Amino acid sequence: MGRSKGYRKKHGTKHRGRDTDQIHRDLANPPAHKIDDDLPGRGQFYCISCARYFITEDVLKKHCDSKQHKRRLKTALEAPWTQQDAEAAVGLTTE
């Protein structure tokens, strides 16, 4: 039998990004951006769908044209799965 590779799980959860349901919620109600000197670009250039800060507006525009951003935005705009969807997929109904 093989060993459990716990070191892979530690890295995956330590650097975990935001989930699509959290991003979908942020797209519906965008947060206000306050000036924060600790963030790149003082926290003013933020991509909601990718949850990343950028240094300048030009870099943000270049990022918005990238394939990675377009894929992330497409998945974020879809409605997130709910518990009712999961139960319907299995065949459980509450009727």
mmCIF file of N, CA and C in Angstrom:
data_model
loop_
_atom_site.group_PDB
_atom_site.id
_atom_site.type_symbol
_atom_site.label_atom_id
_atom_site.label_comp_id
_atom_site.label_asym_id
_atom_site.label_seq_id
_atom_site.Cartn_x
_atom_site.Cartn_y
_atom_site.Cartn_z
ATOM 1 N N MET A 1 0.829 -1.179 0.000
ATOM 2 C CA MET A 1 0.000 0.000 0.000
ATOM 3 C C MET A 1 0.877 1.246 0.000
ATOM 4 N N GLY A 2 0.379 2.278 -0.654
ATOM 5 C CA GLY A 2 1.108 3.535 -0.720
ATOM 6 C C GLY A 2 0.868 4.387 0.513
ATOM 7 N N ARG A 3 1.745 5.322 0.695
ATOM 8 C CA ARG A 3 1.621 6.227 1.828
ATOM 9 C C ARG A 3 0.754 7.423 1.468
ATOM 10 N N SER A 4 0.141 7.970 2.467
ATOM 11 C CA SER A 4 -0.626 9.194 2.283
ATOM 12 C C SER A 4 0.350 10.363 2.171
ATOM 13 N N LYS A 5 0.183 11.159 1.156
ATOM 14 C CA LYS A 5 1.096 12.282 0.938
ATOM 15 C C LYS A 5 0.467 13.545 1.503
ATOM 16 N N GLY A 6 0.589 13.709 2.792
ATOM 17 C CA GLY A 6 -0.012 14.836 3.478
ATOM 18 C C GLY A 6 0.596 16.173 3.111
ATOM 19 N N TYR A 7 1.855 16.170 2.656
ATOM 20 C CA TYR A 7 2.498 17.433 2.313
ATOM 21 C C TYR A 7 1.839 18.090 1.111
ATOM 22 N N ARG A 8 1.200 17.329 0.255
ATOM 23 C CA ARG A 8 0.501 17.911 -0.888
ATOM 24 C C ARG A 8 -0.766 18.638 -0.435
ATOM 25 N N LYS A 9 -1.448 18.101 0.549
ATOM 26 C CA LYS A 9 -2.664 18.735 1.052
ATOM 27 C C LYS A 9 -2.352 20.056 1.743
ATOM 28 N N LYS A 10 -1.245 20.115 2.467
ATOM 29 C CA LYS A 10 -0.887 21.345 3.167
ATOM 30 C C LYS A 10 -0.678 22.488 2.187
ATOM 31 N N HIS A 11 0.027 22.208 1.106
ATOM 32 C CA HIS A 11 0.300 23.263 0.126
ATOM 33 C C HIS A 11 -0.976 23.687 -0.587
ATOM 34 N N GLY A 12 -1.841 22.747 -0.889
ATOM 35 C CA GLY A 12 -3.069 23.066 -1.612
ATOM 36 C C GLY A 12 -4.025 23.923 -0.814
ATOM 37 N N THR A 13 -4.073 23.737 0.485
ATOM 38 C CA THR A 13 -4.993 24.522 1.302
ATOM 39 C C THR A 13 -4.374 25.824 1.786
ATOM 40 N N LYS A 14 -3.065 25.878 1.865
ATOM 41 C CA LYS A 14 -2.413 27.098 2.328
ATOM 42 C C LYS A 14 -2.535 28.212 1.291
ATOM 43 N N HIS A 15 -2.420 27.885 0.022
ATOM 44 C CA HIS A 15 -2.454 28.878 -1.049
ATOM 45 C C HIS A 15 -3.752 28.805 -1.833
ATOM 46 N N ARG A 16 -4.816 28.446 -1.183
ATOM 47 C CA ARG A 16 -6.090 28.267 -1.866
ATOM 48 C C ARG A 16 -6.701 29.611 -2.246
ATOM 49 N N GLY A 17 -7.232 29.686 -3.462
ATOM 50 C CA GLY A 17 -7.887 30.903 -3.927
ATOM 51 C C GLY A 17 -9.346 30.931 -3.509
ATOM 52 N N ARG A 18 -10.045 31.959 -3.945
ATOM 53 C CA ARG A 18 -11.464 32.086 -3.607
ATOM 54 C C ARG A 18 -12.286 31.148 -4.469
ATOM 55 N N ASP A 19 -13.344 30.602 -3.906
ATOM 56 C CA ASP A 19 -14.234 29.711 -4.636
ATOM 57 C C ASP A 19 -15.183 30.516 -5.509
ATOM 58 N N THR A 20 -15.795 29.823 -6.478
ATOM 59 C CA THR A 20 -16.645 30.512 -7.446
ATOM 60 C C THR A 20 -17.912 31.070 -6.802
ATOM 61 N N ASP A 21 -18.428 30.432 -5.755
ATOM 62 C CA ASP A 21 -19.625 30.977 -5.114
ATOM 63 C C ASP A 21 -19.314 32.279 -4.370
ATOM 64 N N GLN A 22 -18.120 32.401 -3.807
ATOM 65 C CA GLN A 22 -17.718 33.645 -3.157
ATOM 66 C C GLN A 22 -17.541 34.761 -4.187
ATOM 67 N N ILE A 23 -16.953 34.425 -5.325
ATOM 68 C CA ILE A 23 -16.750 35.416 -6.381
ATOM 69 C C ILE A 23 -18.087 35.831 -6.976
ATOM 70 N N HIS A 24 -19.009 34.876 -7.134
ATOM 71 C CA HIS A 24 -20.339 35.185 -7.658
ATOM 72 C C HIS A 24 -21.059 36.168 -6.731
ATOM 73 N N ARG A 25 -20.912 35.987 -5.437
ATOM 74 C CA ARG A 25 -21.510 36.890 -4.453
ATOM 75 C C ARG A 25 -20.878 38.288 -4.539
ATOM 76 N N ASP A 26 -19.557 38.351 -4.754
ATOM 77 C CA ASP A 26 -18.884 39.646 -4.878
ATOM 78 C C ASP A 26 -19.274 40.372 -6.161
ATOM 79 N N LEU A 27 -19.510 39.626 -7.241
ATOM 80 C CA LEU A 27 -19.924 40.256 -8.490
ATOM 81 C C LEU A 27 -21.318 40.863 -8.363
ATOM 82 N N ALA A 28 -22.183 40.245 -7.563
ATOM 83 C CA ALA A 28 -23.531 40.772 -7.363
ATOM 84 C C ALA A 28 -23.502 42.053 -6.522
ATOM 85 N N ASN A 29 -22.663 42.080 -5.501
ATOM 86 C CA ASN A 29 -22.524 43.254 -4.623
ATOM 87 C C ASN A 29 -21.046 43.618 -4.537
ATOM 88 N N PRO A 30 -20.529 44.440 -5.463
ATOM 89 C CA PRO A 30 -19.095 44.748 -5.446
ATOM 90 C C PRO A 30 -18.701 45.525 -4.194
ATOM 91 N N PRO A 31 -17.594 45.134 -3.566
ATOM 92 C CA PRO A 31 -17.153 45.839 -2.368
ATOM 93 C C PRO A 31 -16.534 47.191 -2.721
ATOM 94 N N ALA A 32 -16.615 48.131 -1.797
ATOM 95 C CA ALA A 32 -15.985 49.441 -1.985
ATOM 96 C C ALA A 32 -14.486 49.293 -1.737
ATOM 97 N N HIS A 33 -13.685 49.953 -2.554
ATOM 98 C CA HIS A 33 -12.231 49.848 -2.433
ATOM 99 C C HIS A 33 -11.693 51.050 -1.668
ATOM 100 N N LYS A 34 -11.198 50.785 -0.487
ATOM 101 C CA LYS A 34 -10.578 51.825 0.317
ATOM 102 C C LYS A 34 -9.082 51.846 0.013
ATOM 103 N N ILE A 35 -8.465 52.980 0.221
ATOM 104 C CA ILE A 35 -7.027 53.098 -0.023
ATOM 105 C C ILE A 35 -6.286 52.361 1.081
ATOM 106 N N ASP A 36 -5.434 51.422 0.662
ATOM 107 C CA ASP A 36 -4.648 50.621 1.590
ATOM 108 C C ASP A 36 -3.214 50.607 1.081
ATOM 109 N N ASP A 37 -2.303 51.190 1.843
ATOM 110 C CA ASP A 37 -0.911 51.299 1.405
ATOM 111 C C ASP A 37 -0.191 49.957 1.364
ATOM 112 N N ASP A 38 -0.714 48.945 2.022
ATOM 113 C CA ASP A 38 -0.060 47.642 2.038
ATOM 114 C C ASP A 38 -0.339 46.823 0.784
ATOM 115 N N LEU A 39 -1.359 47.169 0.020
ATOM 116 C CA LEU A 39 -1.721 46.411 -1.175
ATOM 117 C C LEU A 39 -1.091 47.028 -2.419
ATOM 118 N N PRO A 40 -0.878 46.218 -3.470
ATOM 119 C CA PRO A 40 -0.348 46.776 -4.719
ATOM 120 C C PRO A 40 -1.307 47.803 -5.308
ATOM 121 N N GLY A 41 -0.776 48.914 -5.784
ATOM 122 C CA GLY A 41 -1.608 49.966 -6.361
ATOM 123 C C GLY A 41 -2.509 50.626 -5.340
ATOM 124 N N ARG A 42 -2.128 50.544 -4.064
ATOM 125 C CA ARG A 42 -2.894 51.092 -2.937
ATOM 126 C C ARG A 42 -4.308 50.520 -2.875
ATOM 127 N N GLY A 43 -4.524 49.335 -3.455
ATOM 128 C CA GLY A 43 -5.811 48.653 -3.372
ATOM 129 C C GLY A 43 -6.873 49.196 -4.297
ATOM 130 N N GLN A 44 -6.500 50.013 -5.297
ATOM 131 C CA GLN A 44 -7.486 50.644 -6.168
ATOM 132 C C GLN A 44 -7.754 49.863 -7.445
ATOM 133 N N PHE A 45 -6.838 48.997 -7.853
ATOM 134 C CA PHE A 45 -6.980 48.261 -9.108
ATOM 135 C C PHE A 45 -7.155 46.782 -8.777
ATOM 136 N N TYR A 46 -8.411 46.352 -8.668
ATOM 137 C CA TYR A 46 -8.755 45.009 -8.194
ATOM 138 C C TYR A 46 -9.617 44.309 -9.228
ATOM 139 N N CYS A 47 -9.291 43.077 -9.538
ATOM 140 C CA CYS A 47 -10.100 42.252 -10.430
ATOM 141 C C CYS A 47 -10.976 41.370 -9.542
ATOM 142 N N ILE A 48 -12.279 41.588 -9.577
ATOM 143 C CA ILE A 48 -13.193 40.867 -8.691
ATOM 144 C C ILE A 48 -13.254 39.391 -9.050
ATOM 145 N N SER A 49 -13.324 39.079 -10.344
ATOM 146 C CA SER A 49 -13.498 37.682 -10.738
ATOM 147 C C SER A 49 -12.264 36.839 -10.454
ATOM 148 N N CYS A 50 -11.078 37.435 -10.467
ATOM 149 C CA CYS A 50 -9.850 36.682 -10.196
ATOM 150 C C CYS A 50 -9.334 36.904 -8.777
ATOM 151 N N ALA A 51 -9.915 37.863 -8.057
ATOM 152 C CA ALA A 51 -9.530 38.192 -6.680
ATOM 153 C C ALA A 51 -8.048 38.552 -6.603
ATOM 154 N N ARG A 52 -7.609 39.469 -7.486
ATOM 155 C CA ARG A 52 -6.213 39.894 -7.532
ATOM 156 C C ARG A 52 -6.133 41.416 -7.582
ATOM 157 N N TYR A 53 -5.091 41.951 -6.941
ATOM 158 C CA TYR A 53 -4.798 43.379 -6.996
ATOM 159 C C TYR A 53 -3.692 43.614 -8.017
ATOM 160 N N PHE A 54 -3.750 44.767 -8.700
ATOM 161 C CA PHE A 54 -2.749 45.107 -9.697
ATOM 162 C C PHE A 54 -2.147 46.469 -9.387
ATOM 163 N N ILE A 55 -0.953 46.705 -9.931
ATOM 164 C CA ILE A 55 -0.209 47.918 -9.615
ATOM 165 C C ILE A 55 -0.810 49.141 -10.297
ATOM 166 N N THR A 56 -1.125 49.026 -11.598
ATOM 167 C CA THR A 56 -1.654 50.165 -12.342
ATOM 168 C C THR A 56 -2.902 49.751 -13.113
ATOM 169 N N GLU A 57 -3.594 50.742 -13.633
ATOM 170 C CA GLU A 57 -4.793 50.474 -14.423
ATOM 171 C C GLU A 57 -4.440 49.804 -15.746
ATOM 172 N N ASP A 58 -3.275 50.138 -16.304
ATOM 173 C CA ASP A 58 -2.847 49.513 -17.558
ATOM 174 C C ASP A 58 -2.635 48.009 -17.391
ATOM 175 N N VAL A 59 -2.041 47.617 -16.284
ATOM 176 C CA VAL A 59 -1.819 46.194 -16.019
ATOM 177 C C VAL A 59 -3.155 45.487 -15.814
ATOM 178 N N LEU A 60 -4.096 46.158 -15.163
ATOM 179 C CA LEU A 60 -5.430 45.584 -14.967
ATOM 180 C C LEU A 60 -6.142 45.392 -16.301
ATOM 181 N N LYS A 61 -6.037 46.377 -17.201
ATOM 182 C CA LYS A 61 -6.661 46.247 -18.522
ATOM 183 C C LYS A 61 -6.037 45.113 -19.321
ATOM 184 N N LYS A 62 -4.715 44.983 -19.230
ATOM 185 C CA LYS A 62 -4.028 43.892 -19.930
ATOM 186 C C LYS A 62 -4.473 42.541 -19.372
ATOM 187 N N HIS A 63 -4.651 42.479 -18.061
ATOM 188 C CA HIS A 63 -5.119 41.249 -17.431
ATOM 189 C C HIS A 63 -6.535 40.909 -17.890
ATOM 190 N N CYS A 64 -7.390 41.920 -18.037
ATOM 191 C CA CYS A 64 -8.777 41.682 -18.447
ATOM 192 C C CYS A 64 -8.870 41.133 -19.864
ATOM 193 N N ASP A 65 -7.850 41.343 -20.682
ATOM 194 C CA ASP A 65 -7.822 40.793 -22.036
ATOM 195 C C ASP A 65 -7.255 39.380 -22.082
ATOM 196 N N SER A 66 -6.744 38.873 -20.972
ATOM 197 C CA SER A 66 -6.094 37.561 -20.972
ATOM 198 C C SER A 66 -7.121 36.431 -20.971
ATOM 199 N N LYS A 67 -6.679 35.285 -21.427
ATOM 200 C CA LYS A 67 -7.543 34.108 -21.505
ATOM 201 C C LYS A 67 -7.893 33.597 -20.105
ATOM 202 N N GLN A 68 -6.933 33.672 -19.192
ATOM 203 C CA GLN A 68 -7.166 33.207 -17.824
ATOM 204 C C GLN A 68 -8.304 33.995 -17.169
ATOM 205 N N HIS A 69 -8.325 35.306 -17.362
ATOM 206 C CA HIS A 69 -9.380 36.146 -16.781
ATOM 207 C C HIS A 69 -10.735 35.816 -17.399
ATOM 208 N N LYS A 70 -10.770 35.639 -18.709
ATOM 209 C CA LYS A 70 -12.033 35.359 -19.387
ATOM 210 C C LYS A 70 -12.617 34.026 -18.938
ATOM 211 N N ARG A 71 -11.765 33.026 -18.738
ATOM 212 C CA ARG A 71 -12.246 31.725 -18.240
ATOM 213 C C ARG A 71 -12.797 31.852 -16.828
ATOM 214 N N ARG A 72 -12.069 32.558 -15.979
ATOM 215 C CA ARG A 72 -12.489 32.724 -14.588
ATOM 216 C C ARG A 72 -13.800 33.508 -14.499
ATOM 217 N N LEU A 73 -13.940 34.532 -15.345
ATOM 218 C CA LEU A 73 -15.156 35.340 -15.355
ATOM 219 C C LEU A 73 -16.351 34.519 -15.830
ATOM 220 N N LYS A 74 -16.134 33.662 -16.812
ATOM 221 C CA LYS A 74 -17.218 32.824 -17.333
ATOM 222 C C LYS A 74 -17.733 31.873 -16.256
ATOM 223 N N THR A 75 -16.836 31.252 -15.505
ATOM 224 C CA THR A 75 -17.271 30.340 -14.446
ATOM 225 C C THR A 75 -17.891 31.103 -13.279
ATOM 226 N N ALA A 76 -17.429 32.327 -13.022
ATOM 227 C CA ALA A 76 -17.964 33.106 -11.905
ATOM 228 C C ALA A 76 -19.362 33.626 -12.196
ATOM 229 N N LEU A 77 -19.692 33.865 -13.465
ATOM 230 C CA LEU A 77 -21.008 34.396 -13.808
ATOM 231 C C LEU A 77 -22.100 33.330 -13.788
ATOM 232 N N GLU A 78 -21.717 32.051 -13.850
ATOM 233 C CA GLU A 78 -22.713 30.986 -13.762
ATOM 234 C C GLU A 78 -23.265 30.936 -12.342
ATOM 235 N N ALA A 79 -24.507 30.533 -12.222
ATOM 236 C CA ALA A 79 -25.116 30.428 -10.893
ATOM 237 C C ALA A 79 -24.450 29.292 -10.117
ATOM 238 N N PRO A 80 -24.059 29.528 -8.868
ATOM 239 C CA PRO A 80 -23.407 28.475 -8.094
ATOM 240 C C PRO A 80 -24.385 27.366 -7.717
ATOM 241 N N TRP A 81 -23.841 26.188 -7.490
ATOM 242 C CA TRP A 81 -24.656 25.043 -7.101
ATOM 243 C C TRP A 81 -25.216 25.253 -5.705
ATOM 244 N N THR A 82 -26.427 24.762 -5.505
ATOM 245 C CA THR A 82 -27.065 24.842 -4.196
ATOM 246 C C THR A 82 -27.318 23.430 -3.684
ATOM 247 N N GLN A 83 -27.766 23.336 -2.461
ATOM 248 C CA GLN A 83 -28.074 22.031 -1.885
ATOM 249 C C GLN A 83 -29.240 21.381 -2.621
ATOM 250 N N GLN A 84 -30.205 22.163 -3.066
ATOM 251 C CA GLN A 84 -31.346 21.624 -3.810
ATOM 252 C C GLN A 84 -30.890 21.038 -5.145
ATOM 253 N N ASP A 85 -29.927 21.670 -5.811
ATOM 254 C CA ASP A 85 -29.391 21.130 -7.062
ATOM 255 C C ASP A 85 -28.714 19.784 -6.827
ATOM 256 N N ALA A 86 -27.968 19.676 -5.733
ATOM 257 C CA ALA A 86 -27.277 18.429 -5.430
ATOM 258 C C ALA A 86 -28.271 17.308 -5.135
ATOM 259 N N GLU A 87 -29.318 17.619 -4.386
ATOM 260 C CA GLU A 87 -30.322 16.598 -4.074
ATOM 261 C C GLU A 87 -31.092 16.187 -5.319
ATOM 262 N N ALA A 88 -31.367 17.126 -6.208
ATOM 263 C CA ALA A 88 -32.070 16.797 -7.445
ATOM 264 C C ALA A 88 -31.206 15.932 -8.351
ATOM 265 N N ALA A 89 -29.897 16.146 -8.346
ATOM 266 C CA ALA A 89 -28.998 15.347 -9.173
ATOM 267 C C ALA A 89 -28.949 13.900 -8.695
ATOM 268 N N VAL A 90 -29.055 13.695 -7.402
ATOM 269 C CA VAL A 90 -29.032 12.345 -6.847
ATOM 270 C C VAL A 90 -30.377 11.660 -7.024
ATOM 271 N N GLY A 91 -31.430 12.440 -7.074
ATOM 272 C CA GLY A 91 -32.764 11.880 -7.221
ATOM 273 C C GLY A 91 -33.614 12.050 -5.984
ATOM 274 N N LEU A 92 -33.092 12.744 -4.991
ATOM 275 C CA LEU A 92 -33.864 13.004 -3.777
ATOM 276 C C LEU A 92 -34.767 14.209 -4.008
ATOM 277 N N THR A 93 -35.999 14.081 -3.615
ATOM 278 C CA THR A 93 -36.924 15.205 -3.716
ATOM 279 C C THR A 93 -37.587 15.419 -2.369
ATOM 280 N N THR A 94 -37.987 16.637 -2.107
ATOM 281 C CA THR A 94 -38.633 16.960 -0.832
ATOM 282 C C THR A 94 -40.141 17.059 -0.980
ATOM 283 N N GLU A 95 -40.670 16.612 -2.092
ATOM 284 C CA GLU A 95 -42.112 16.699 -2.324
ATOM 285 C C GLU A 95 -42.862 15.626 -1.587
#
